[in-house]
Each structure stands twice: as C-alpha cells, then as structure tokens.
Coordinates of C-alpha atoms in Angstrom, one line a residue:
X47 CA -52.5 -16.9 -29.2
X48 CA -51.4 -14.7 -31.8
X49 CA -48.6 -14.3 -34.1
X50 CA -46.6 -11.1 -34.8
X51 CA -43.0 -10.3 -36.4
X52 CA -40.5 -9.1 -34.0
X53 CA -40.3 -5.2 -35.9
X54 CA -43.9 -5.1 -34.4
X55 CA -43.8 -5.5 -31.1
X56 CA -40.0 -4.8 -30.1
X57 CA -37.1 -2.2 -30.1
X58 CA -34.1 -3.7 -32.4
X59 CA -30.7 -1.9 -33.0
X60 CA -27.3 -2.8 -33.0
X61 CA -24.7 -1.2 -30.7
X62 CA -21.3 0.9 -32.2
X63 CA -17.7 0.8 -31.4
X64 CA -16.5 4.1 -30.3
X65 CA -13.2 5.2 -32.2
X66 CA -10.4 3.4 -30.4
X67 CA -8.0 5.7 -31.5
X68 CA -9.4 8.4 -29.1
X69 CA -8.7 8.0 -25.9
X70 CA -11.4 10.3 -24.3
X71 CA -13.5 7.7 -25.4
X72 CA -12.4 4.9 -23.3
X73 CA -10.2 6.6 -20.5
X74 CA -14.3 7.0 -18.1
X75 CA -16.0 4.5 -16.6
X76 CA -19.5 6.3 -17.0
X77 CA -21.3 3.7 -19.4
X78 CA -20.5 0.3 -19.1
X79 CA -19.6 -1.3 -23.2
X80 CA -20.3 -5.2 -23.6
X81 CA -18.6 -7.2 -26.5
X82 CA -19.5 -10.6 -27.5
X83 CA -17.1 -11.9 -24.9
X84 CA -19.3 -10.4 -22.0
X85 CA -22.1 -12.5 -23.1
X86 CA -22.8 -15.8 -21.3
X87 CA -25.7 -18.6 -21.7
X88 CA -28.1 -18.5 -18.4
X89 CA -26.7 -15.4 -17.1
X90 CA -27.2 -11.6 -16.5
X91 CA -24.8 -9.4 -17.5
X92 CA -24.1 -7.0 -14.4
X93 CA -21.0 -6.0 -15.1
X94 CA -18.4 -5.5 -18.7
X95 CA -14.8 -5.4 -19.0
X96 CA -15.1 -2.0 -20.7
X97 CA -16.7 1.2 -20.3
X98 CA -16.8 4.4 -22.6
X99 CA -17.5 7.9 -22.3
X100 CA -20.7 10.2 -22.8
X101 CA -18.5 11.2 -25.4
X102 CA -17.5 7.8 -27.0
X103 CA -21.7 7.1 -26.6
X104 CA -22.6 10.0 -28.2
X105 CA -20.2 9.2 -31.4
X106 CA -21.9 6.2 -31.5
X107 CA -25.0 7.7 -32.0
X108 CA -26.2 7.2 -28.6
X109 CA -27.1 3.4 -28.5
X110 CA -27.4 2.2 -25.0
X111 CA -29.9 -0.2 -23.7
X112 CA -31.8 -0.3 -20.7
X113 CA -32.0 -2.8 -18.0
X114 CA -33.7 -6.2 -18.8
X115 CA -32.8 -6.3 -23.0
X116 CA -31.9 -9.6 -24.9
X117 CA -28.4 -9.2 -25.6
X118 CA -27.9 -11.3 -29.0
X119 CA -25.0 -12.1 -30.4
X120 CA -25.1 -12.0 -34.1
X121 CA -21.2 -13.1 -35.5
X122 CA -18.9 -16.7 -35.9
X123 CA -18.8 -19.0 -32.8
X124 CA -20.8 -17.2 -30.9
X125 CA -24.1 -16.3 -33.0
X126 CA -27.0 -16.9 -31.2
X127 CA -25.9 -17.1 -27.8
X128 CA -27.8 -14.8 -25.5
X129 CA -28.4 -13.2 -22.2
X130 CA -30.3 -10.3 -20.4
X131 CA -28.7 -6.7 -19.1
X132 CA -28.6 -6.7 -15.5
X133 CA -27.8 -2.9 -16.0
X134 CA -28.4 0.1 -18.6
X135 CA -25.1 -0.3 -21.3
X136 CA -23.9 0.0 -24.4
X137 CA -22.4 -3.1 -26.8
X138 CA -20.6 -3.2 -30.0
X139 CA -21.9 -3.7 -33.5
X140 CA -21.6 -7.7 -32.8
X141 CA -24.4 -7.8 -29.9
X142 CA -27.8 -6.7 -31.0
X143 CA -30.3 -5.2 -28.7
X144 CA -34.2 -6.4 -28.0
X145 CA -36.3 -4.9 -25.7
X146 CA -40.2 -5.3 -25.8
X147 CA -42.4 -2.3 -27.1
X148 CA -45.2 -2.6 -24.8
X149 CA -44.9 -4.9 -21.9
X150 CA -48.9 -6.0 -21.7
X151 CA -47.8 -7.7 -25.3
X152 CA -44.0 -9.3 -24.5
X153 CA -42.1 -9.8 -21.9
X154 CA -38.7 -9.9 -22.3
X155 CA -37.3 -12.8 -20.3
X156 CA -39.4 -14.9 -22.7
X157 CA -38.5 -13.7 -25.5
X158 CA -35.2 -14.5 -24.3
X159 CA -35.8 -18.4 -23.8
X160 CA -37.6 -18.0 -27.1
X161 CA -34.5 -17.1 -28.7
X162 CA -32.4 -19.8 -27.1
X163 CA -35.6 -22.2 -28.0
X164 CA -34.9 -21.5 -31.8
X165 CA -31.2 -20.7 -32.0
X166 CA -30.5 -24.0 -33.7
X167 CA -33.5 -22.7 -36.8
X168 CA -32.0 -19.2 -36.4
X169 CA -28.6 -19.7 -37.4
X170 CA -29.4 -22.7 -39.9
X171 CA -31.0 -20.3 -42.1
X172 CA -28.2 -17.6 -41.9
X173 CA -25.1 -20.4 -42.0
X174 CA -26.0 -21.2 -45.6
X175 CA -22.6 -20.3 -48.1
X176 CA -19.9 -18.2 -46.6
X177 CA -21.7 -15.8 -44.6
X178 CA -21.9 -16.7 -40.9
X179 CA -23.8 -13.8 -39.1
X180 CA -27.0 -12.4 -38.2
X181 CA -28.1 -8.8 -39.3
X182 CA -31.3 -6.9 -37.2
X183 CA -33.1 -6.9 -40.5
X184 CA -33.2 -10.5 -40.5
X185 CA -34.2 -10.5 -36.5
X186 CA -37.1 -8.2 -37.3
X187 CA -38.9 -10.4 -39.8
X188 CA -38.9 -13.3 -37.4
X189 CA -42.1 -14.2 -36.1
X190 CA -43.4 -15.6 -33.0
X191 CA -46.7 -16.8 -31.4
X192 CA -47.5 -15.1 -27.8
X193 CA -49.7 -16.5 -25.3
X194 CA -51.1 -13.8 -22.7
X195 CA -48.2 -12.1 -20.7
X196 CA -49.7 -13.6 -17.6
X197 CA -48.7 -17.2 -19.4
X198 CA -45.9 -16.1 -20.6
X199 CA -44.4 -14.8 -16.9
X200 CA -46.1 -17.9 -15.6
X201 CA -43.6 -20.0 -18.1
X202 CA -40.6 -17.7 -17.6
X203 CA -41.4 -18.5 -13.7
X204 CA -41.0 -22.3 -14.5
X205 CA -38.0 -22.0 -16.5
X206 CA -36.1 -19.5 -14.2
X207 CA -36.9 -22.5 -10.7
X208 CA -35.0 -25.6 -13.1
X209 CA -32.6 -23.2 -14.0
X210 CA -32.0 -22.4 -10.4
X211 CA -31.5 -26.0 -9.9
X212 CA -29.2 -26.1 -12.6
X213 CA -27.0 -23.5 -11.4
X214 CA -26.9 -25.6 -7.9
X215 CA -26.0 -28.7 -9.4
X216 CA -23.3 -27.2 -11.1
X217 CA -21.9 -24.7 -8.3
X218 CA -22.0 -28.3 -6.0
X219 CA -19.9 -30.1 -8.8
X220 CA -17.3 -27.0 -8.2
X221 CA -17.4 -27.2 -4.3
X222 CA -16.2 -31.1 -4.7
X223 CA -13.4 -30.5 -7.2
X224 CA -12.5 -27.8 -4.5
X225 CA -12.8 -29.4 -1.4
X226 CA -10.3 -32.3 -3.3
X227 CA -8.1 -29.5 -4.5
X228 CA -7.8 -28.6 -0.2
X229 CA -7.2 -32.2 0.7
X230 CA -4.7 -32.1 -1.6
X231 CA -2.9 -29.0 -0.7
X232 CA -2.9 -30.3 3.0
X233 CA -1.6 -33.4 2.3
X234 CA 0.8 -32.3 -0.1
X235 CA 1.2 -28.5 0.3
X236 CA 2.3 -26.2 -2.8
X237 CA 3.7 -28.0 -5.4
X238 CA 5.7 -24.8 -6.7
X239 CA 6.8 -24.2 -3.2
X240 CA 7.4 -27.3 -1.9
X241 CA 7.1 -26.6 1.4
X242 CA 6.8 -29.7 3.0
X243 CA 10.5 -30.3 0.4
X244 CA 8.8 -33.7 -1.0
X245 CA 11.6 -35.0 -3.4
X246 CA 11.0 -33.2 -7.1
X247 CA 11.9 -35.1 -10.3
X248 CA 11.1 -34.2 -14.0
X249 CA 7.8 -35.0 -15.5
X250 CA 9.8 -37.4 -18.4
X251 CA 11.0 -39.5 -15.5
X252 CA 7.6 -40.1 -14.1
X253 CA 5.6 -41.0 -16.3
X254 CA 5.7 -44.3 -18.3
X255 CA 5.3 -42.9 -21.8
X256 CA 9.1 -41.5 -22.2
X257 CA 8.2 -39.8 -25.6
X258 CA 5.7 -37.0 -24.5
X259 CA 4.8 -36.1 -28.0
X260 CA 2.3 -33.6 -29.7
X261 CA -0.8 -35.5 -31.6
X262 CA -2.9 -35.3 -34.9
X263 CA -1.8 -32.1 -36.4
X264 CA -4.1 -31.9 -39.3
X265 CA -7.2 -34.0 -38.8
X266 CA -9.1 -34.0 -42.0
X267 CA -12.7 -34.0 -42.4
X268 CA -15.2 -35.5 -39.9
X269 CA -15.1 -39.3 -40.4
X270 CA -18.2 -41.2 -39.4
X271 CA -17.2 -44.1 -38.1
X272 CA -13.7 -42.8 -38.2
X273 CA -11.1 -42.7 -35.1
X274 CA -12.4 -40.6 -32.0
X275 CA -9.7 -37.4 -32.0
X276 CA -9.5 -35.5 -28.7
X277 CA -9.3 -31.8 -28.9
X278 CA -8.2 -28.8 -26.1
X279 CA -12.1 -27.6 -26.7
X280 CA -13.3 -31.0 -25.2
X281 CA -11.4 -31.0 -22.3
X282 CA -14.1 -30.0 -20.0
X283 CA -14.6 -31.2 -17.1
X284 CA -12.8 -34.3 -15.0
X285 CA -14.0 -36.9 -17.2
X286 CA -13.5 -37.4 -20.7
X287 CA -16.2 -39.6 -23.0
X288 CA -16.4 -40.3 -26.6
X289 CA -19.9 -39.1 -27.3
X290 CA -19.3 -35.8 -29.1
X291 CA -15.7 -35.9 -30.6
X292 CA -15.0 -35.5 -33.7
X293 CA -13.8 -38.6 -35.7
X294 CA -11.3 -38.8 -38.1
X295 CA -9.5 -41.7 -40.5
X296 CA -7.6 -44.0 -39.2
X297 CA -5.0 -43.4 -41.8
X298 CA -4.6 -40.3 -40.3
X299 CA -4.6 -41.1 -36.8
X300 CA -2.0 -44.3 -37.9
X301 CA 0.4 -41.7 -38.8
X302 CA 0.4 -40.6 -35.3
X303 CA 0.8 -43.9 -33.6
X304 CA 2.9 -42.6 -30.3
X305 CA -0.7 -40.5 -29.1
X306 CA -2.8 -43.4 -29.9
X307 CA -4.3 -43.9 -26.5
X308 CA -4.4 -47.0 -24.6
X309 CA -7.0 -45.4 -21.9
X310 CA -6.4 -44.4 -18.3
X311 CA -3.6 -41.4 -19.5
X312 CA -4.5 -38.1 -17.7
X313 CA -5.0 -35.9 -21.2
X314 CA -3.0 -32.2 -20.7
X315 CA -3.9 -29.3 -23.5
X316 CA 0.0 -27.3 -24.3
X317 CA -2.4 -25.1 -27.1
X318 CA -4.5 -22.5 -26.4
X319 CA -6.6 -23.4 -23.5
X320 CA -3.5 -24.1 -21.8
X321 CA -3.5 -26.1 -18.8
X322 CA -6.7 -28.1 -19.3
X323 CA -7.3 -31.4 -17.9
X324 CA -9.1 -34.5 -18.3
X325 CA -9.2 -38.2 -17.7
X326 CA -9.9 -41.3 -19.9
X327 CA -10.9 -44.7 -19.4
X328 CA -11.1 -47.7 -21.7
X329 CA -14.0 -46.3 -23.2
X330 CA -11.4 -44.0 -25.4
X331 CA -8.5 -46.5 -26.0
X332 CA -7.2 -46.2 -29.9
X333 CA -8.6 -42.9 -29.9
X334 CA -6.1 -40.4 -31.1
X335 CA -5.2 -36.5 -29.8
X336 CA -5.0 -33.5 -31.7
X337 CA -1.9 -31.5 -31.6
X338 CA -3.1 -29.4 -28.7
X339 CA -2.6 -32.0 -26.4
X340 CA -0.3 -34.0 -24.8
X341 CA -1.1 -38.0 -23.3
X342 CA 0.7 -38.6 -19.8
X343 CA 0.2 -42.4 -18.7
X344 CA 1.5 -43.3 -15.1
X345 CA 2.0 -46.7 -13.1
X346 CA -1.4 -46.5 -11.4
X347 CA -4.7 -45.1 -11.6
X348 CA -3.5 -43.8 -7.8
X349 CA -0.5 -41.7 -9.0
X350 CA -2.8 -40.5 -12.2
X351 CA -5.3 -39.0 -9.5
X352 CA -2.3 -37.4 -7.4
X353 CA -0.8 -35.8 -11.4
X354 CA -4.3 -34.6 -12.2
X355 CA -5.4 -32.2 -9.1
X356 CA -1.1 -31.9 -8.9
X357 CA -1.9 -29.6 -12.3
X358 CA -4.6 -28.1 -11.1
X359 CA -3.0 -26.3 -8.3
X360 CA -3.2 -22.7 -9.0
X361 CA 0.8 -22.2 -8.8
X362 CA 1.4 -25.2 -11.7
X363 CA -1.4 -23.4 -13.8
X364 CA 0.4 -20.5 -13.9
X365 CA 3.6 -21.7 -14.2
X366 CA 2.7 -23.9 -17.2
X367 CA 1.4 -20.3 -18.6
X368 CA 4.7 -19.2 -18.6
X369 CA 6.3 -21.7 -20.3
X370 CA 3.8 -20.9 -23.1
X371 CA 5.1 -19.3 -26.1
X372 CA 4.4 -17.9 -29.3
X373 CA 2.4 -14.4 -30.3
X374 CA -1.0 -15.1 -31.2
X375 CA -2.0 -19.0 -30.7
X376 CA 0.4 -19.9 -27.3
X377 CA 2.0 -23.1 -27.0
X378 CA 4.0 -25.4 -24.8
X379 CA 7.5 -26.5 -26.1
X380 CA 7.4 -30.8 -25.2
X381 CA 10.4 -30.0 -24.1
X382 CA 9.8 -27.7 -21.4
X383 CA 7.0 -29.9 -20.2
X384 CA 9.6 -33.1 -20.3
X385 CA 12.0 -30.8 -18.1
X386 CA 8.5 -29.8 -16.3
X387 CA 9.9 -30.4 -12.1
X388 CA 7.0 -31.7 -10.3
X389 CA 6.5 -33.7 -6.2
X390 CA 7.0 -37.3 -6.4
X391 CA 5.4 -38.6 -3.4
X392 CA 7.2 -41.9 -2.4
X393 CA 5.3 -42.4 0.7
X394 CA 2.4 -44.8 -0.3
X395 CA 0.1 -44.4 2.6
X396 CA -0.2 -40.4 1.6
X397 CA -1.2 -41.6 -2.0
X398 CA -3.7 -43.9 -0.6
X399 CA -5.5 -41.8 1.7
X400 CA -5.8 -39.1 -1.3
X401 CA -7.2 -41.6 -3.7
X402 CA -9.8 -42.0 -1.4
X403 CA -10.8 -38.8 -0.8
X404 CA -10.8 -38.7 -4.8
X405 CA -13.2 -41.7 -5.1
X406 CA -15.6 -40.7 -2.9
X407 CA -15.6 -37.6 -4.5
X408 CA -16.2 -39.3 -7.9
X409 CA -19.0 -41.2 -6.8
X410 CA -20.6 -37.9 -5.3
X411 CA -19.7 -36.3 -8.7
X412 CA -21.6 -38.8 -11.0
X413 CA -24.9 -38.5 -9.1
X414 CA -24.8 -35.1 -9.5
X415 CA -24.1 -35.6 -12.8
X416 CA -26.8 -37.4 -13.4
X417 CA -29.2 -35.4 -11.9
X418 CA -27.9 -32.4 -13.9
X419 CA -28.5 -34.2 -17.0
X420 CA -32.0 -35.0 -16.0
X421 CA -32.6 -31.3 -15.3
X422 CA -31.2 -30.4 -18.3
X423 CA -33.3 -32.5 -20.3
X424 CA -36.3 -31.2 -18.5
X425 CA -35.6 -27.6 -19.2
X426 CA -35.4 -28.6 -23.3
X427 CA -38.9 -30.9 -22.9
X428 CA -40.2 -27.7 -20.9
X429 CA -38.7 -25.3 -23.8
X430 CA -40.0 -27.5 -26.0
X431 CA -43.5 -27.6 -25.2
X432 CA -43.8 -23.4 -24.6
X433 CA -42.4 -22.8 -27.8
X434 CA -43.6 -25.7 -30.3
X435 CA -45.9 -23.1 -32.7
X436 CA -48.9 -24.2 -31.3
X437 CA -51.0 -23.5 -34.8
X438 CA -49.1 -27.1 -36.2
X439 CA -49.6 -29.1 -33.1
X440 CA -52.2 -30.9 -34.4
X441 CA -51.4 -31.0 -37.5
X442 CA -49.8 -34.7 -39.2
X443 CA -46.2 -34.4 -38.0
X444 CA -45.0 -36.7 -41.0
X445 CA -46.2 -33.3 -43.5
X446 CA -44.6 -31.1 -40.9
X447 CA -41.0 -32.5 -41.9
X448 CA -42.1 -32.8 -45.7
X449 CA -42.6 -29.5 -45.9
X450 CA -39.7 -27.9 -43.5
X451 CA -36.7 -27.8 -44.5
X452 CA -35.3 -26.7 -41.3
X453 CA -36.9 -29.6 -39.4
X454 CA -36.6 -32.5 -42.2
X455 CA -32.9 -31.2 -41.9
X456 CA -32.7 -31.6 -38.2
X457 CA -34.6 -34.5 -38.3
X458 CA -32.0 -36.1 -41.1
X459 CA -29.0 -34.9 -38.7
X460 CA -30.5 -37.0 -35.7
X461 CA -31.0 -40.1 -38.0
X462 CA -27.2 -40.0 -38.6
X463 CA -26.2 -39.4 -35.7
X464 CA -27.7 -42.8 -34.5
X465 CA -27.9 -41.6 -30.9
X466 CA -30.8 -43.5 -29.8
X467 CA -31.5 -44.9 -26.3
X468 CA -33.8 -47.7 -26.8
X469 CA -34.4 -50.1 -29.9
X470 CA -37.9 -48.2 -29.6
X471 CA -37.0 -45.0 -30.3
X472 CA -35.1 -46.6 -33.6
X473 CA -37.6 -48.3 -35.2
X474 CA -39.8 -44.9 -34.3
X475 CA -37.6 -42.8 -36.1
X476 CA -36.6 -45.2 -38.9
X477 CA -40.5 -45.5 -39.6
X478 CA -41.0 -42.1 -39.5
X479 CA -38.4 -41.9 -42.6
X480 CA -39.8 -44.5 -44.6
X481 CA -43.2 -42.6 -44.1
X482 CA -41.8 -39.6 -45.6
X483 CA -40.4 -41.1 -48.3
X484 CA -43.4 -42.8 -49.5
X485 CA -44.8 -39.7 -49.2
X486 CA -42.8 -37.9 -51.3
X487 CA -42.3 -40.4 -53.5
X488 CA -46.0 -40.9 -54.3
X489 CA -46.7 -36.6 -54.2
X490 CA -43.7 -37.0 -56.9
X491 CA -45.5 -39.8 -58.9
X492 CA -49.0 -37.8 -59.2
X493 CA -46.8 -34.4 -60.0
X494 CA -43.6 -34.8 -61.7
X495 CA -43.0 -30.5 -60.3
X496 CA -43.3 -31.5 -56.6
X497 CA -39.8 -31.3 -55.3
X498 CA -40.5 -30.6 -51.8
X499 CA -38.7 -32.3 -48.5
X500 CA -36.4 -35.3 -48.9
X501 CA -37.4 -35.4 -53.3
X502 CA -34.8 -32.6 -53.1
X503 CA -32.1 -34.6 -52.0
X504 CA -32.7 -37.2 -54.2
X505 CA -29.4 -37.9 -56.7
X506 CA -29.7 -40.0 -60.0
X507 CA -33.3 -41.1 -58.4
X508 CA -32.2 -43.1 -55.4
X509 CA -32.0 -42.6 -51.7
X510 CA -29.3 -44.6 -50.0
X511 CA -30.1 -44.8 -45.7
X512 CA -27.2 -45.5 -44.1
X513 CA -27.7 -46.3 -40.3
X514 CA -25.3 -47.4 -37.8
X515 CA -25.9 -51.0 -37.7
X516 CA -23.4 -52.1 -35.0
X517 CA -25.2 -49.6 -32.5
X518 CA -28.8 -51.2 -33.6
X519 CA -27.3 -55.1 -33.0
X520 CA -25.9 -54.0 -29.6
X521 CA -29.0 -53.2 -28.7
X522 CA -30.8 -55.9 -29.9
X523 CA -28.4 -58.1 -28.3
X524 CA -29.1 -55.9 -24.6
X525 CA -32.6 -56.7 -25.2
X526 CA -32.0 -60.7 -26.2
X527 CA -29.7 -61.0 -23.0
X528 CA -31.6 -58.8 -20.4

C-alpha cells in the first residue's frame, strides 16, 4: 500500500463552455459536450445531448477527455456525483476530468468507486458557509491509498458483478410496472381515447375528497419529531414510506388541515415533476403534503389501483403536461385537475380482475425489493471495506472519531437520526459516545488547550444527548413480547 495525492498520479482539468452566442460552435456534431445533466450514478456516459465544433473545442482551449475518465461533477445538487466516458468528449466548466497518469499505478474504474466511496467526506469539507462547489485544486490535494493494480481490477471486478445485479433487480422492477401498465391498457384501452367509450366523468366527481386542494406551502425548518411532509422529490417509486421525509411542525401542517392525510390516498405531484405518482398506507396517516402535490382518496383500495396505472398511461401523462402552466417552475391549476375527464369503470368484475393482476404484482415487487436492498447494502459493506484507509484499521476506533471531524460528524448525524435495527446496535453506539466523551472530557481535564472532537461542541460546559426514546421503548417492548 501506498499513499499519494491525486496531482501525482492523475490528469485533472476542467472542461469550458464554448461561446453560445456563436453558432458555428454548436451547429456540428463532431465532439460530443456533456453538462452536469449528462452525468448519472452507475453509468457510462455513451452519448450527450450536445455536441460542438473543432472550432467551439479549440476556443475552449482544446479540453476533451478520452475514453474511460471520471467524470465529476463539482456544483449545487449535483456535486459529487460521478460516472466514466464511454467515448472521447468534451464537458463544461461544472464536470471535471480524471484520468490516471500511468496505468501500472491507477486504474481508473477504481478511482471512480473511490470517489463515490468518499463523496459524503468530499463535499462535507467544501459545504462549509455559502460556497457549495468543488474546484480541481481542491481535487488535486486529495489523497488516496493504492493497493497493487492487480487488487485494485480484482476489486473493481467485484464491484462491477453486484452492480450488475443491481441493475437486474431494478430493470425487473420496470418490466412488472410494465407488464401491469399492458394489462391495464387491455382491459381498459386508452384512457385519452376511449376506445372501448367507457363512460368518462370528472376527476371531482370520483373521488371522495371533493376539495382537491394544494398542501404545505411553506414548510419551515426540519422538525425532529415534527409532522412527516411529502414532497414531488419523494415521489419515487409505487410505494410511498416515511423513512426519509422531511418533518415539519405541526403548527404548520395544522394550518393545512384539508391535505392532512388519512392514508390509502394515491399522492399526484401538479409542480415540477409533474405527473408523479405514489401510494400511502396507514403508515403515513396525519402526515401532511407540500404544495407540489395534490391527495386523491377513492371508495376502495380497488378503484385507487385502477386511478394509479389510469395516470400512468402515457396519453394522461402528457395531457396533464399540458395543462401545466407557468414560465419557469410549471404548475397544475386544481381547477383543471377537478375538471380533469377520466374512465369510470362501472363494471365490477373488470376492476376485480385488474386488482389482481396488481397484487400479485406487488407481492413480486416487494421481494425484489428486498433483495435490492440487500445488494445494495452489500455493495456499501464491499465499498467500505476496499476503501477504509487501511493505515487506521488497527488503530482504537474511539480516537479515530476524537480526532476526525468528518467522522465524529457523521457519526453524531447517525446518533440523531436514531435509525437503528436492533436494541444491540443502540446500546453499541450509545456506548461508543459515552466513551468519547470521557475521553475528551478527561484529555480536557489534564490539558485545559485540548479542544479536539466533541470538547468543541461543548456550550456553557454541558453536553445534552437527546435520543429518540419512543423508537428505543418499541424495541425494547419487540424484544419483551417476541
């Protein structure tokens, strides 16, 4: 093993935005141009939605990339995320370039899972104040700790086979929703259409909440504790759960009171990502919505399955894009969505022969849920153990997060976030604090200028821990009554 900083061992430049203002610049498709938006986690950029010029490349001051560089982006949302160039191209100022000086020292695809190993550190340090980007500068003076290049394709080898897996547990989630969204369209045909003329009615006279209303439109600060909020971002996939929202007061979410939900609504986004869907159960009743989205609650859980892949249909998605309005952030009028004409199938056989295509389909879709969630755990424990600077693996890991800021940090994050599985892995972690702060507190007693780790944090002399102590006594009750 040996350690090196990146402006050692690697190629590092930024890429240029030709003038748009000259159209000889843009008007070739000779070098493809990746922004930001080109970038995505896990895959390989083969293709952009741009191109430029020899010309635009050469005003640029000829920065193109070959085949096989990290692609990192480096501004807001999106800092950190990377990928590898499928193809030689050119990027703009917001993507840097890696590539490996010598490939008997780096290889690139590991570098690449090293970077996604350490985004978290990466953009912790850069976050601090108002600035929210990375700059090459910063990138060169990183260091990292190489094993041989044989290791390192041996470990790049392992990680590419689960993420092959990955990728097929996700591409068989699709092929499900699909397969539904055919059932439906044979049963039911084109719900623009209408060619099978099913009776229409307006989407107010459907469903039983008759005041389709926007929700939260200012949510505050991030409550702990507080009132789960549901945003467009989190409408993801079928399923909707609380773990992850944001929380808010419930004097806010009070002044709201017509989107508090009562669970089972189908949850539609009318902002931004327009068209989004997701389901709730109980688990999410009294949670509130922000004003992106809008609650629709039906009769039965039935007629909620037949609304949900009703809006998914390809002709309804682009009709409720349409109806969206405004210049820069698009929005649905609640009127328009009231006046919304959609099927309303009164034959109960055809409703019950589609929710059962839908529930065998969910109970397909939760084991491969699960098993995606075990492969993804196993790629961050494999990530993990490549990448953990083997120089401190045997050193005490109590010192470790004294003396890290980064990790102590991290560490403090995961204690408040009270996410643990097992009343094991609380008192674990809850003893690992205490250790630290005895620590500290004794380091502090022998030298009054120690002020390293958690002594740092430390306001009018006292540390108050605050843990979530209904989430501890459930599981002490789970273990009492198992």
């Amino acid at each position: 093993m040996k350690k090196y900083a990146l402006r050692d061992i690697c190629y590092i430049q930024s890429g240029g935005t030709p003038d748009r203002s000259i159209s000889e610049y843009y008007n070739s498709p000779d070098i493809p141009w990746a922004k930001v938006g080109d970038l995505e986690d896990g895959k390989t950029i083969v293709k952009t939605k741009e191109s430029i010029s020899y010309k635009g490349l050469k005003s640029i001051g000829n920065r193109i990339f070959e085949k096989n560089t990290v692609m990192l982006a480096l501004y807001g949302s999106t800092l950190g995320k990377t990928c590898m160039s499928g193809i030689k191209l050119s990027c703009n100022q917001a993507v840097l370039g890696i590539t490996s000086k010598d490939d008997n020292i780096l290889d690139n695809t590991y570098l690449k899972y090293w970077f996604d190993f350490n985004k978290e550190r990466i953009a912790f340090r850069q976050k601090g104040g108002a600035q929210k980007n990375l700059n090459a500068n910063y990138i060169k003076n990183l260091e990292i700790v190489l094993p041989t290049v044989m290791e390192q394709k041996l470990a790049v080898h392992l990680l590419q086979n689960i993420q092959s897996l990955i990728e097929k547990r996700k591409k068989t989630l699709n092929i499900i929703e699909e397969y539904i969204n055919s059932i439906f369209y044979h049963f039911f045909g084109d719900p623009v259409i209408n060619e099978k003329k099913w009776k229409k009615e307006k989407l107010i006279d459907i469903v039983n909440n008759k005041s389709i209303s926007y929700g939260v439109v200012k949510s505050g600060l991030d409550i702990e504790g507080g009132v789960p909020i549901v945003r467009p971002i989190d409408l993801q996939g079928k399923y909707l759960h609380k773990k992850g929202l944001k929380t808010i007061s419930p004097e806010i979410s009070n002044q709201f009171k017509r989107t508090i939900l009562k669970g089972d609504e189908l949850l539609i986004s009318v902002r931004g990502s327009i068209g989004a869907l997701s389901l709730i159960d109980s688990e999410l009743k009294n949670a509130n919505v922000s004003r992106g989205i809008i609650p629709l609650q039906f009769e039965s859980l039935k007629i909620r399955a037949f609304y949900y892949y009703l809006f998914r249909q390809e002709n309804i998605q682009s009709l409720l894009h349409k109806k969206a309005r405004g210049i820069g952030l698009k929005q649905i009028n609640t009127i328009d969505l009231k006046n919304l004409e959609v099927l309303k199938i009164e034959d109960e056989n055809y409703l019950d022969v589609f929710y059962e295509f839908t529930l065998k389909g969910d109970v397909q879709r939760r084991f491969l849920e699960r098993s995606l969630e075990v492969l993804l755990e196993l790629f961050q424990s494999t990530l993990s153990k490549l990448f953990v600077n083997p120089d401190t693996n045997h050193n005490d890991p109590i010192n470790e997060l004294m003396f890290d800021e980064i990790n102590l940090e991290l560490f403090l994050n995961n204690i408040n976030a009270s996410d643990f599985q097992t009343e094991e892995q609380y008192s674990h972690e809850i003893e690992k604090l205490f250790e630290i702060l005895e620590r500290t507190q004794n380091l502090n007693e022998q030298d009054e200028s120690f002020k390293k780790g958690i002594i740092q944090r430390l306001k009018q002399s006292k540390i108050i821990l605050e843990v979530n102590r209904e989430y501890k006594n459930r599981l002490l009750d789970e273990a009492i009554t198992s």
